[in-house]
Amino acid sequence: MKKFITQSLSSQKILNLLQSSVHLPINILVVGSSGVGKKLLIKEVLPQTPILEASTLEQKLLDKKINIDEYTKLILFNLDEVVNKQNFLDKLKDITVIATSKQHSVLIENYFPIKIDILPLKERKEDFNYIKQYYLDEAKKIYNTKDDIDLNIDIN
């Protein structure tokens, strides 16, 4: 599955917010714990935008192995892993950045006028149920069975 699931109202709102915001010349921060779909969401909305791990870009900037002036828009994953956030973000001031982070940080958030929080799956039951059914259907295909498989998975 390579798509951000939008069965729940909160996920639909998140997708709509990002879709309507990405064409503005302002930075966007997508925050959420591991596995909530931050990367899938951004890749779905901006499939042609260059993508980098933030820590990799930080190192390339330090080693002068990249010309940041070549970019007008960048997707940066795992911004919270950057060592010197202030210096790093200052170097990106002329670029529109859509970034992911696992947690809120005042320093990071000051650079991002739009912040999108993705709730954990346990708070998006419709999304969880859809994902569970998707993988059950995939398992049926792999094991060539039509038997009903009941996974009694509780996300609480």
Backbone as a ProteinNet text record, in pm:
[ID]
protein_1_A
[PRIMARY]
MKKFITQSLSSQKILNLLQSSVHLPINILVVGSSGVGKKLLIKEVLPQTPILEASTLEQKLLDKKINIDEYTKLILFNLDEVVNKQNFLDKLKDITVIATSKQHSVLIENYFPIKIDILPLKERKEDFNYIKQYYLDEAKKIYNTKDDIDLNIDIN
[TERTIARY]
85.8	0	90.6	74.3	159.6	74	-21.7	-116.7	-158.2	-175.4	-222.3	-370.9	-408.4	-546	-629.3	-745.6	-831.3	-974.1	-987.4	-1120.9	-1180.9	-1097.7	-1146.1	-1159	-1245.2	-1265.6	-1136.9	-1063.3	-939.9	-837.3	-826.6	-731.5	-773.9	-903.6	-952.9	-920.2	-937.9	-907	-757.8	-674	-528.9	-489.2	-541.1	-510	-556.3	-676.7	-728.8	-644.9	-605.1	-523.2	-389.3	-325.1	-196.4	-212.6	-313.2	-335.4	-359.5	-429.9	-459.3	-345.2	-249.1	-139.5	-10.5	11.7	142.3	179	82.5	113.7	141.6	130.2	165	316.3	376.6	522.2	559.6	507.4	538.2	572.9	649.5	693.4	580.9	581	478.9	549	505.5	560.4	451.6	481.6	389.4	446.4	369.6	416.7	332.9	400.3	330.6	430.4	385.5	473.5	508	602.4	644.4	526.6	516.1	416.1	278.3	260.2	126.8	98	200.4	178.3	228	320.4	371.3	432.4	519.4	585.7	486.7	397.2	297.3	211.6	171.5	89.3	160.9	283.1	357.2	387.6	428.6	458.3	333.6	218.1	93.9	59.8	80.9	43.6	150.2	276.3	386.5	477.6	427.6	507.7	632.7	636.7	749.9	852.7	828.7	918.2	1038.7	1159.7	1278.7	1264.9	1308.9	1297	1435.8	1461.7	1588.3	1563.3	1648	1650.6	1717.3	1660.2	1712.2	1856.5	1889.6	2026.5	2126.6	2083.9	2170.7	2196.8	2091	2108.1	2197.3	2178.5	2263	2410.2	2441.8	2580.9	2632.9	2550.2	2592.3	2617.3	2537.5	2559.9	2690.9	2716.4	2841.3	2963.3	2951.4	3062.9	3068.6	2973.5	2963.6	2953.3	2872.2	2851.6	2717.6	2651.7	2522.8	2507.6	2448.9	2419.6	2270.4	2240.6	2101.8	2025.6	2096.5	2032.1	1961.8	1987.9	1923.8	1778.7	1740	1606.3	1516.6	1390.7	1290.8	1194.8	1183.6	1096	1161.1	1155.5	1214.2	1123.5	1125.2	1062.6	1176.3	1167.1	1268.6	1204.4	1252	1202.1	1290.1	1227	1296.1	1377.1	1312.8	1377.9	1430.7	1366.3	1409.5	1545.9	1600.4	1731.1	1846.9	1815.3	1919.2	1986.9	2118.9	2195.7	2184.2	2218.7	2215.4	2097	1980.8	1856.1	1852.8	1894.8	1891.6	1974.8	2098.2	2187.8	2134.2	2088.3	2034.9	1915.2	1820	1698.5	1728.7	1825.1	1865.8	1919.1	1988.1	2042	1931.5	1815.3	1703.9	1601.8	1636.6	1538.8	1478.7	1546.9	1495.5	1425.2	1400.2	1338.1	1209	1107.2	984.7	1009.5	990.7	1020.8	894.1	873.3	768.5	845.1	831.5	915.3	831.8	893.5	829.2	911.5	841.3	904.5	819.2	883.5	809.2	753.4	810.5	766.8	767.3	698.6	694.5	820.6	869.4	984.2	962.8	972.5	951.1	1048.8	1172.9	1273.2	1233.3	1192.5	1151.8	1024	926.9	796.1	800.2	897.5	908.6	932.2	986.2	1014.4	897.8	794	684.3	550.1	500	370.9	253.8	264	157.4	209.7	137.2	171.4	53.1	82.6	-21	13.4	-74.9	-55.3	-134.6	-66.5	-133.6	-150.5	-274.2	-304.9	-254.5	-223.2	-186.8	-304.5	-276.4	-382.5	-485.7	-445.7	-543.5	-651.4	-624.6	-724.2	-791.5	-756.8	-816.3	-867.7	-969.2	-1017.2	-1061.4	-1124.9	-1168.1	-1048.4	-940.7	-819.5	-759.1	-752.7	-695.8	-773.4	-906.9	-988.9	-969	-955.7	-931.5	-796.6	-693.8	-559.9	-560.9	-626.6	-635.9	-702	-811.9	-881.8	-796.3	-725.9	-638.1	-534.7	-469.6	-366.8	-425.4	-544.5	-611.4	-640.2	-688.4	-715.7	-587	-478.1	-349.3	-302.3	-320.3	-280.9	-361.8	-489.5	-573.9	-521.2	-476.4	-420.7	-290.6	-204.7	-74.7	-92.6	-183.1	-202.8	-315.6	-364.5	-465.6	-581.7	-641.5	-753.9	-869.7	-986.7	-1106.1	-1165.5	-1099.1	-1146.8	-1145.3	-1245.6	-1246.1	-1141.9	-1061.5	-961.1	-1007	-1015.5	-1058.6	-941.6	-889.1	-784.4	-849.5	-850.5	-909	-799.6	-778.6	-674.3	-740.4	-700	-752.4	-641.9	-671.1	-566.6	-560.5	-637.6	-632.6	-522.2
-116.7	0	123.3	204.9	323.6	447.3	457	566.5	606.5	735.5	784.2	751.6	679	633.7	746.6	769.8	879.7	832.5	727.3	679.1	761.5	810.7	889	1036.2	1105.7	1248.2	1326.9	1291.5	1365.6	1348.3	1228.1	1205.8	1279.2	1284.2	1358.9	1506.8	1560.6	1702.2	1728.9	1637.7	1653.2	1655.3	1560.9	1555.4	1682.9	1727.1	1850.2	1971.6	1980.1	2093.1	2095.1	1980.3	1977.3	2007.6	1949.2	1974.7	2122.7	2189.3	2331.1	2422.4	2370.4	2452.7	2441.3	2331.2	2307	2403.7	2471.4	2564.3	2706	2723.4	2851.7	2855.7	2972.5	2980.9	2987.8	2894.7	2891.4	2748.8	2738.8	2609.3	2538.7	2405.6	2323.2	2213.7	2193.4	2088.9	1986.6	1859.2	1749.5	1672.5	1668.8	1609.4	1487.2	1383.7	1263.9	1156	1060.5	952.8	862.3	773.2	679.9	596.1	579.2	490.6	549.3	678.8	737.8	777.5	781.8	813.2	948.7	1008.8	1141.1	1139.7	1043.2	1034.8	1002.7	909.9	874.1	993.8	1069.5	1188.2	1286.8	1319.1	1419	1368.4	1241.7	1186.5	1182.3	1160.2	1156.7	1294.3	1397	1532.4	1596.2	1562.8	1623.2	1516.3	1435.4	1323.3	1363	1482.7	1523.8	1610.8	1640.3	1728.2	1649.6	1706.8	1637.4	1606.9	1485.2	1436.8	1404.9	1450.8	1420.2	1393.1	1309.5	1297.2	1424.6	1487.1	1615.3	1602.7	1494.7	1479.3	1461.2	1395.8	1380.1	1515.9	1596	1729.7	1814.4	1804.4	1880.4	1847.4	1718.7	1677.6	1725.4	1717.6	1764.4	1914.8	1988.3	2133.3	2162.6	2087.5	2107	2073.6	1966.9	1923.3	1998.1	2090.6	2168.2	2077.5	1970.9	1875.7	1895.3	2004.3	2031.8	2182.6	2222.4	2363.1	2383.3	2433.8	2448.1	2550.1	2638.5	2739.5	2679.6	2553.2	2486.3	2448.8	2456.5	2412.3	2530.1	2516.7	2614.4	2552.4	2418.3	2346.2	2211.8	2173.3	2047.4	1979.1	1845.4	1766.7	1712.9	1735.6	1687.2	1595.3	1471.9	1377.5	1379.7	1360.8	1346.9	1470.1	1582.6	1708.6	1707.9	1632.6	1629.4	1562.5	1497.5	1433.2	1525.5	1647.1	1744.5	1789.3	1798.9	1833.9	1982.9	2068.2	2212.9	2272	2262.3	2300.1	2447	2534.7	2678.5	2710.9	2667.4	2692.4	2627.1	2504.1	2429.1	2500.5	2537.9	2603.8	2742.7	2810.9	2940.8	2927.4	2817.8	2795.6	2765.5	2728.8	2694.5	2807.2	2925.6	3034.8	3076.8	3048.8	3088.1	2974	2865.7	2746.4	2716.9	2675.3	2628.2	2484.8	2460.3	2329.7	2266.5	2140.7	2059.3	1951.7	1948.1	1860.5	1775.4	1664.2	1579.6	1582.3	1563.9	1555.8	1465.5	1394.3	1307.3	1383.2	1499	1572.5	1722.5	1792	1938	1995.8	2101.6	2174.2	2320.7	2406	2549.3	2601.5	2558.6	2603.4	2566.5	2442.4	2398.3	2470.2	2474.8	2529.3	2675.8	2750.8	2892	2911.2	2812.2	2820.2	2772.3	2719.9	2657.2	2718.2	2810	2873.2	2773.9	2668.4	2568	2440.9	2395.3	2271.6	2176.5	2054.6	1952.8	1837.9	1809.6	1698.3	1577.8	1464.1	1340.4	1257.3	1223.2	1144.3	1001.2	933.9	791.7	709.3	593	507.7	469.5	459	421.3	527.8	647.9	754.7	775.6	689.9	695.1	555	512.1	374.2	336.3	428.3	397.3	366.4	443	418.5	283.8	257.3	131.6	13	18.2	-93	-113.7	-5.9	-16.1	-84.4	-41.5	-98.6	-246.7	-279.8	-419	-504.2	-457.3	-533.4	-546.4	-440.7	-443.5	-555.8	-563.1	-665.1	-805.3	-816.8	-947.3	-994.1	-903.6	-937.4	-975.8	-904.7	-937.2	-1075.8	-1108.3	-1239.9	-1349.7	-1325.3	-1423.9	-1448.8	-1342.5	-1358.1	-1438.1	-1404.8	-1471.7	-1620.6	-1652.1	-1791	-1859.3	-1789.6	-1845	-1909.4	-1832.5	-1881.3	-1783.6	-1839.1	-1754.3	-1756.3	-1829.6	-1838.8	-1701.6	-1679.9	-1556.9	-1569.2	-1468.7	-1462.7	-1353.9	-1388.9	-1288.8	-1257.8	-1139.5	-1093.6	-1005.9	-1052	-974.5	-884.9	-775	-681	-560.8	-530.5	-413.4	-308.9	-189.7	-86.2	0.1	-31.7	48.7	5.3
0	0	0	-99	-110.4	-123.2	-34.9	-43.4	97.7	117	246.4	257.7	362.1	381.1	439.1	377.5	421.9	446.8	522.2	556.8	671.2	760.1	873.8	834.7	903.8	878.8	904.3	1010.3	1041.2	929.3	871.9	762.4	636	609.7	493	507.1	627.4	651.5	633.7	681.9	668.9	521.6	443.8	301.4	230.9	260.3	199	236.4	362.1	407.3	334.7	325	256.9	108.1	44.4	-98.5	-126.8	-39.2	-63.1	-20.2	54.6	106	26.7	-41.8	-102.8	-214.4	-270.6	-379.1	-328.4	-198.5	-138.6	-115	-122.5	-102	47.5	125.1	268	310.2	416	466.4	541	528.6	593	671.4	795.4	881.2	909.6	882.1	908.8	1027.3	1137.3	1262.5	1296.7	1345.1	1390	1427.5	1505.4	1548.2	1430	1449.8	1344.4	1298	1166.8	1110.2	1087.7	1108.6	1090.5	945.7	860.9	720.4	675.2	747.4	710.3	569.5	545.3	415.2	303.7	328.8	227.1	190	290.6	267.1	176.1	209.4	132.2	-8.4	-19.8	-152.9	-240.5	-179.9	-257.4	-312.9	-233.6	-274.6	-364.6	-342.5	-419.2	-479.9	-571.6	-621.5	-700.8	-755.2	-838.6	-764.7	-639.5	-564.1	-511.8	-522.4	-471.1	-320.5	-283.9	-145.7	-92	29.3	96.2	244.3	300	445.8	496.6	596.3	645.4	693.5	763.9	814.4	699.8	591.4	473.7	409.3	396.8	340.6	430.2	559.7	652.7	628.6	616.5	595.7	460.7	356.3	224	224.1	299	309.8	382.2	488.2	563.1	477.6	398.2	313.3	180.1	161.5	37.5	-85.4	-71.4	-180.6	-249.4	-219	-281.5	-296.8	-407.1	-429.6	-400.9	-285.8	-241.2	-325.5	-394.3	-477.8	-600.2	-628.2	-742.2	-712.6	-587.8	-547.1	-513.3	-549.5	-507.5	-405.9	-411	-319.1	-287.6	-160.7	-116.4	-15.3	-18.7	86.9	173.1	302.9	396	499	504.1	602.6	726.9	840.7	970.2	1008.2	1004.6	1039.4	1182.5	1269.5	1408.9	1426.6	1322.9	1332.8	1294.6	1251.9	1218	1347.6	1344.2	1464.4	1495.8	1399.4	1422.1	1346.2	1406.1	1338.6	1296.5	1384.5	1355.5	1230.9	1229	1116.4	988.4	1000.7	887.6	825.1	906.8	856.6	800.3	857.7	803.4	659.9	631.7	497.3	396	444.3	355.2	342.7	387.2	396.1	261.9	150.8	19.4	-54.1	17.2	-42	32.1	-41.6	23.3	67.5	197.1	254.6	309.9	272.7	333	408	539.3	622	715.6	760.3	860.6	988.4	1097.6	1228.4	1316.3	1406.3	1497.1	1616	1643.1	1760.9	1735.7	1822.2	1814	1877.7	1818.2	1870.3	1836.5	1934.2	1911.6	1806.9	1814.3	1718.5	1575.8	1556.4	1422.7	1379.9	1466.7	1431.3	1391.9	1441.1	1404.9	1255.2	1188.7	1045.6	959.1	1023.3	948.8	986.8	903.5	933.6	934.5	855.1	854.5	919.8	1020.3	1091	1080.4	1038.3	1023.6	1115.8	1210.9	1303	1254	1240.2	1203.3	1329.9	1358.4	1476.9	1461.2	1572.9	1566.2	1514.2	1458.4	1404.9	1509.8	1634.9	1737.6	1754.8	1705.6	1709.6	1573.4	1477.6	1342.9	1308.8	1382.3	1372.2	1230.9	1157.9	1021.8	933	948.9	871.2	909.1	1040	1087.5	1031.3	1037.5	988.1	837.9	763.6	620.1	593.6	664.5	647.9	686.3	796.2	840.5	732.4	675.8	572.1	446.3	412.1	294.6	308.4	423.7	442.7	455.7	508.2	509.8	367	283.9	144.4	70.8	99	37.5	82.1	209.3	260.9	191.8	167.9	97.6	-43.2	-109.7	-244.4	-240.4	-147.2	-137.3	-108.8	-17.1	24.1	-53.5	-156.1	-245.9	-169.2	-83.5	-4.8	-11.7	-1.4	4.3	144.8	234.4	371.8	437.4	519.5	598	707.9	716.4	822.4	917.2	1041.1	1138.2	1230.4	1213.5	1303.5	1407.5	1524.8	1633.7	1690.1	1622.2	1661.6	1722.9	1843.9	1912.1	1915.4	1873.2	1865.8	1990.6	2090.2	2213	2302.5
[MASK]
++++++++++++++++++++++++++++++++++++++++++++++++++++++++++++++++++++++++++++++++++++++++++++++++++++++++++++++++++++++++++++++++++++++++++++++++++++++++++++

